[in-house]
Amino acid sequence: MKLLKDDKRKIQIGITILIVPVILAYLLFNGKSIGNALSTFMAIISPFIIGAALAFVLNMPMNFIENKLLKKWTSKPGLKRAISLLISLVIVSAILTFVVTLIIPNFLEAIKSLIQGIPVLVEKLRKYPEIAKQLDKIYDTYAITSTHDLFVKLKPYLTKNGLDILNNVFFGISTVFSVVLSFVVSFTFAIYLLFSKETLRRQFTELTYVFFGGKTAKRIIVFFKVAYEKFYSFFKGQFIEAFMLGFMCFIGMYLLKMPNAATVSVLIGFGALIPLVGAILGAALGALIILIESFSKAIMFVIFIIVLQQFDGNVTYPRIVGSSVGLPSIWVLVAVTIGAAVSGIVGMLIFVPIFATIYELLYRYKKKKLEDKNICIIEEK
């Protein structure tokens, strides 16, 4: 019997050794077609991924409202869920509307101020002969003195690229329609997930045990449970931390009488949602907005934001987010770096909880193996 088991294992290893090179060769010689297929597949499922992300975000306030504020309000779970979801949608929509109406006008004003400052800058640059010569050349090439002049300059371009322009217009219209349709699908899918999350969780558990059996199914369920806890804790902590940092920034700027306090504070708060680099980007944009009105105030803001971020990093952040994810700082840096390389800002956000999940599962596995071998090592996770 033992011989049969050994033979079976050798056969499995041999088959694996034969199959793996074949798969690698196929991937190597058909990488482009596989990439195109994956791109098409991601385009198809992207509305559902966005819907799941939207459901995840809405589930945070909805859980609090349903289980805390409306806990004893009614005995009808469906009605309670519907009211909780409606309130959550109103809250999220109100926050987004507030942010958009606050930031966009100030950015437009900043751009307007920059454009108005260009002639002054040009006149200062004309003091240098070589720069003045280049500026005159640019002016002669692109200057437009009348509508007829504009038509004359655009006619060669329109004649040559008219069909491409028309195609781009139709492509833009179809893109807008596609985005609207995708949003409708994503929103509908998110609502379905939120209303059916208990049923979906039960069905997933049952199917996992049916297809994988006892131990493997338990491991899969533990993996998804840990992943959900890490993602939930991370984003919940990030949202609270972003609000607190933005609020402290507004109070400080108001007391120091800096311009555009509300707009800059919102930028700082939103920047805090992106680990490590978000606060720096928010501070840079905030300094640029203030610089348009006052150079000295911009310098004062930079000093203030450095002090505020030091206070936040050493006092506020560890208490709000630090212990919730349980990922050491060095691995946060690695996660953010890899996430930025893979998926940009989205990768920087999601790779931290992904690494936290892997870190937690490896820690549990290591701890169990050490306990099985009766090895006791005193350490901190």
XYZ file of C-alpha atoms in Angstrom:
381
model
C 0.000 0.000 0.000
C 2.837 2.324 0.909
C 4.528 1.526 -2.387
C 1.364 2.442 -4.267
C 1.156 5.783 -2.474
C 4.803 6.520 -3.253
C 4.291 5.581 -6.897
C 1.207 7.778 -7.086
C 3.135 10.702 -5.625
C 5.996 10.200 -8.090
C 3.536 10.112 -10.987
C 1.926 13.383 -9.776
C 5.351 15.039 -9.509
C 6.314 13.783 -12.975
C 3.097 15.079 -14.539
C 3.627 18.441 -12.836
C 7.199 18.644 -14.140
C 5.943 17.961 -17.666
C 2.918 20.287 -17.576
C 4.511 23.384 -15.990
C 7.027 24.020 -18.834
C 4.251 23.552 -21.397
C 2.069 26.134 -19.620
C 4.984 28.574 -19.287
C 5.847 28.175 -22.977
C 2.239 28.760 -23.988
C 2.066 31.916 -21.858
C 5.362 33.131 -23.297
C 4.392 32.711 -26.963
C 0.765 33.832 -26.544
C 1.254 36.624 -24.049
C -0.315 39.302 -26.263
C -3.509 37.370 -26.975
C -3.816 36.383 -23.316
C -3.341 40.016 -22.319
C -6.077 41.101 -24.734
C -8.392 38.400 -23.407
C -7.741 39.504 -19.818
C -8.374 43.147 -20.773
C -11.693 42.200 -22.365
C -12.649 40.110 -19.356
C -11.790 42.957 -16.947
C -13.825 45.401 -19.053
C -16.830 43.070 -18.783
C -16.619 42.536 -15.023
C -15.429 46.060 -14.079
C -18.996 47.349 -13.380
C -19.460 44.507 -10.912
C -16.093 45.206 -9.256
C -17.041 48.888 -8.922
C -20.449 47.860 -7.583
C -18.823 45.615 -4.970
C -16.498 48.474 -3.933
C -19.470 50.862 -3.692
C -21.372 48.318 -1.597
C -18.338 47.938 0.674
C -18.179 51.702 1.291
C -21.939 52.089 1.807
C -21.983 49.101 4.153
C -19.940 51.011 6.740
C -22.491 53.732 7.577
C -25.375 51.355 6.835
C -24.200 48.858 9.457
C -23.902 51.590 12.083
C -27.326 53.045 11.313
C -29.036 49.656 11.132
C -27.438 48.039 14.193
C -27.018 51.080 16.441
C -29.386 53.932 15.594
C -32.339 51.810 14.386
C -31.676 48.723 16.507
C -34.974 48.912 18.424
C -36.944 51.018 15.946
C -38.816 48.263 14.080
C -39.039 44.490 13.976
C -39.123 44.420 10.148
C -35.559 43.727 8.931
C -36.331 44.641 5.310
C -37.716 48.061 6.217
C -34.819 48.741 8.577
C -32.309 47.792 5.877
C -34.024 50.005 3.280
C -34.093 53.059 5.570
C -30.473 52.505 6.651
C -29.346 52.244 3.033
C -31.311 55.351 2.020
C -29.756 57.398 4.846
C -26.287 56.109 3.897
C -26.817 57.137 0.262
C -27.937 60.608 1.347
C -24.891 61.014 3.615
C -22.367 59.875 0.978
C -24.027 61.977 -1.755
C -24.056 65.037 0.510
C -20.346 64.633 1.308
C -19.403 64.254 -2.369
C -21.565 67.228 -3.363
C -20.017 69.367 -0.619
C -16.489 68.447 -1.681
C -17.118 69.049 -5.392
C -18.873 72.395 -4.901
C -16.154 73.509 -2.515
C -13.050 72.471 -4.459
C -13.960 73.069 -8.131
C -14.788 76.817 -7.858
C -11.549 77.466 -5.955
C -9.513 75.507 -8.490
C -11.129 77.451 -11.327
C -10.298 80.674 -9.523
C -6.715 79.507 -9.028
C -6.380 78.658 -12.729
C -7.892 82.041 -13.633
C -5.363 83.807 -11.412
C -2.513 81.863 -13.013
C -3.718 82.781 -16.520
C -4.055 86.437 -15.525
C -0.506 86.339 -14.170
C 0.981 85.024 -17.435
C 1.219 88.464 -19.178
C 3.074 89.898 -16.170
C 5.471 86.954 -16.231
C 6.004 87.337 -19.985
C 6.896 91.027 -19.607
C 9.451 90.164 -16.928
C 10.980 87.485 -19.170
C 11.283 89.933 -22.083
C 14.123 91.637 -20.216
C 16.330 88.760 -21.397
C 17.116 89.074 -25.168
C 17.253 85.365 -26.007
C 13.983 84.621 -24.191
C 12.335 87.657 -25.844
C 13.399 86.345 -29.254
C 11.834 82.939 -28.595
C 8.658 84.559 -27.258
C 8.323 86.672 -30.427
C 8.770 83.547 -32.549
C 6.023 81.751 -30.593
C 3.742 84.774 -30.910
C 4.260 85.018 -34.678
C 3.501 81.311 -35.080
C 0.405 81.038 -32.899
C -0.984 84.558 -32.638
C -4.598 84.947 -33.833
C -5.774 88.443 -34.702
C -9.202 87.727 -36.247
C -11.769 85.015 -36.955
C -10.463 84.740 -40.526
C -6.944 84.291 -39.184
C -8.192 81.530 -36.900
C -9.877 79.751 -39.848
C -6.732 80.060 -42.008
C -4.583 78.496 -39.276
C -7.041 75.705 -38.547
C -7.978 74.875 -42.167
C -4.942 72.623 -42.940
C -5.441 70.739 -39.701
C -9.194 70.320 -40.223
C -8.722 69.215 -43.834
C -6.136 66.618 -42.890
C -7.711 65.347 -39.654
C -11.423 66.051 -40.178
C -12.416 62.380 -40.251
C -10.351 61.632 -37.139
C -11.983 64.534 -35.311
C -15.454 63.269 -36.249
C -14.518 59.758 -35.095
C -13.227 61.175 -31.811
C -16.497 63.053 -31.280
C -18.539 59.877 -31.780
C -16.090 57.943 -29.584
C -16.507 60.558 -26.847
C -20.308 60.317 -27.028
C -20.220 56.512 -26.885
C -17.759 56.648 -23.978
C -20.066 58.924 -21.997
C -23.007 56.602 -22.699
C -20.901 53.581 -21.681
C -19.831 55.261 -18.426
C -23.440 56.124 -17.545
C -24.578 52.579 -18.330
C -21.716 51.083 -16.282
C -22.599 53.313 -13.339
C -26.238 52.189 -13.470
C -25.149 48.531 -13.527
C -22.634 49.101 -10.697
C -25.163 50.951 -8.547
C -27.847 48.295 -9.094
C -25.376 45.518 -8.268
C -24.284 47.354 -5.094
C -27.895 47.679 -3.895
C -28.480 43.976 -4.557
C -25.351 43.031 -2.579
C -26.352 45.181 0.388
C -29.899 43.778 0.543
C -28.772 40.160 0.095
C -25.426 40.077 1.918
C -26.523 37.530 4.572
C -27.969 35.188 1.937
C -24.877 35.506 -0.264
C -22.589 34.826 2.704
C -24.535 31.678 3.596
C -24.558 30.444 -0.021
C -20.829 31.053 -0.373
C -20.138 29.082 2.828
C -22.312 26.170 1.695
C -20.766 25.994 -1.794
C -17.248 26.193 -0.346
C -17.903 23.166 1.883
C -19.557 21.300 -1.008
C -16.652 21.777 -3.447
C -13.629 21.699 -1.106
C -14.583 19.610 1.913
C -13.867 20.229 5.599
C -10.311 21.502 6.210
C -9.782 23.268 2.886
C -13.202 24.931 3.053
C -12.499 26.138 6.582
C -9.193 27.651 5.459
C -10.861 29.437 2.528
C -13.569 30.856 4.797
C -10.961 31.996 7.345
C -8.998 33.677 4.534
C -12.014 35.682 3.329
C -13.014 36.516 6.895
C -9.552 37.884 7.712
C -9.444 39.765 4.385
C -12.820 41.395 5.059
C -11.791 42.376 8.592
C -8.537 43.932 7.371
C -10.184 45.824 4.504
C -13.016 47.021 6.741
C -10.683 48.111 9.555
C -8.287 49.825 7.162
C -10.858 51.869 5.260
C -12.876 52.683 8.364
C -9.722 53.923 10.075
C -8.614 55.847 6.972
C -11.964 57.643 6.678
C -11.952 58.649 10.347
C -8.298 59.668 10.152
C -8.923 61.745 6.997
C -11.803 63.568 8.681
C -9.784 64.271 11.820
C -6.751 65.536 9.873
C -8.909 67.753 7.645
C -10.743 69.142 10.689
C -7.497 69.910 12.551
C -6.097 71.530 9.398
C -9.177 73.763 9.079
C -9.018 74.858 12.737
C -5.310 75.655 12.471
C -5.664 77.572 9.202
C -8.660 79.496 10.548
C -6.766 80.542 13.679
C -3.716 81.545 11.595
C -6.028 83.465 9.208
C -4.830 81.666 6.073
C -6.797 81.968 2.811
C -8.959 79.145 1.366
C -8.982 77.251 4.666
C -11.979 75.054 3.808
C -10.764 74.067 0.329
C -7.216 73.278 1.449
C -8.482 71.327 4.480
C -10.661 69.161 2.232
C -7.636 68.495 -0.011
C -5.542 67.527 3.012
C -8.316 65.239 4.264
C -8.753 63.499 0.917
C -4.995 63.195 0.549
C -4.867 61.366 3.885
C -6.920 58.545 2.339
C -3.826 57.582 0.296
C -1.157 56.062 2.590
C 2.210 57.849 2.884
C 2.204 60.013 -0.266
C -1.378 61.330 -0.117
C -0.664 63.857 2.622
C 2.351 65.194 0.678
C 0.301 65.640 -2.516
C -2.503 67.362 -0.587
C -0.015 69.699 1.093
C 1.618 70.555 -2.267
C -1.731 71.413 -3.889
C -2.776 73.399 -0.821
C 0.477 75.391 -0.869
C -0.035 76.132 -4.589
C -3.551 77.483 -3.974
C -2.336 79.710 -1.127
C 0.734 80.815 -3.108
C -1.517 82.520 -5.654
C -2.726 84.925 -2.972
C 0.291 85.255 -0.689
C 3.852 83.926 -0.767
C 4.380 84.497 2.964
C 1.123 82.682 3.814
C 2.203 79.748 1.624
C 5.489 79.469 3.568
C 3.545 79.665 6.818
C 1.188 76.935 5.582
C 4.089 74.607 4.696
C 5.541 75.005 8.204
C 2.106 74.490 9.774
C 1.322 71.366 7.739
C 4.708 69.804 8.592
C 3.990 70.303 12.311
C 0.426 69.017 11.903
C 1.548 65.885 10.048
C 4.145 65.154 12.710
C 1.439 65.404 15.378
C -0.908 63.276 13.292
C 1.722 60.623 12.554
C 2.800 60.263 16.187
C -0.456 60.840 18.077
C -3.648 60.620 15.995
C -2.839 58.017 13.329
C -1.472 55.290 15.660
C -4.582 55.506 17.838
C -7.099 55.506 14.991
C -5.515 53.290 12.314
C -2.309 51.878 13.795
C -3.631 48.870 15.686
C -6.605 48.207 13.376
C -4.586 46.804 10.453
C -1.647 45.334 12.351
C 0.911 45.814 9.559
C 4.418 47.099 10.430
C 5.497 50.374 8.826
C 8.136 48.751 6.606
C 5.505 46.494 5.018
C 3.162 49.457 4.571
C 5.930 51.109 2.538
C 6.431 47.936 0.468
C 2.669 47.574 -0.094
C 2.275 51.188 -1.203
C 5.276 50.976 -3.558
C 4.104 47.761 -5.227
C 0.486 48.966 -5.351
C 1.517 52.224 -7.044
C 3.518 50.295 -9.664
C 0.652 47.887 -10.365
C -2.484 50.050 -10.238
C -1.556 53.627 -9.349
C -3.604 55.308 -6.632
C -6.097 52.422 -6.439
C -3.221 49.994 -5.906
C -1.785 52.176 -3.147
C -5.123 51.955 -1.348
C -5.936 48.265 -1.689
C -2.453 46.755 -1.396
C -2.097 47.811 2.256
C -5.063 45.686 3.463
C -3.989 42.902 1.049
C -0.535 42.814 2.647
C -2.154 43.061 6.089
C -4.265 39.993 5.272
C -1.239 37.992 4.102
C 0.750 39.131 7.147
C -2.022 38.075 9.543
C -2.482 34.648 7.896
C 1.270 33.976 7.918
C 1.438 35.000 11.568
C -1.377 32.598 12.468
C 0.250 29.793 10.461
C 3.639 30.382 12.093
C 2.103 30.512 15.575
C 0.226 27.243 15.031
C 3.320 25.437 13.729
C 5.383 26.616 16.686
C 2.684 25.467 19.102
C 2.518 22.061 17.399
C 6.274 21.683 17.933
C 6.050 22.984 21.547
C 8.312 25.917 20.727
C 7.638 29.077 22.725
C 9.140 32.317 21.389
C 8.224 35.547 23.156
C 7.724 38.181 20.503
C 5.405 40.900 19.295
C 3.484 40.573 16.054
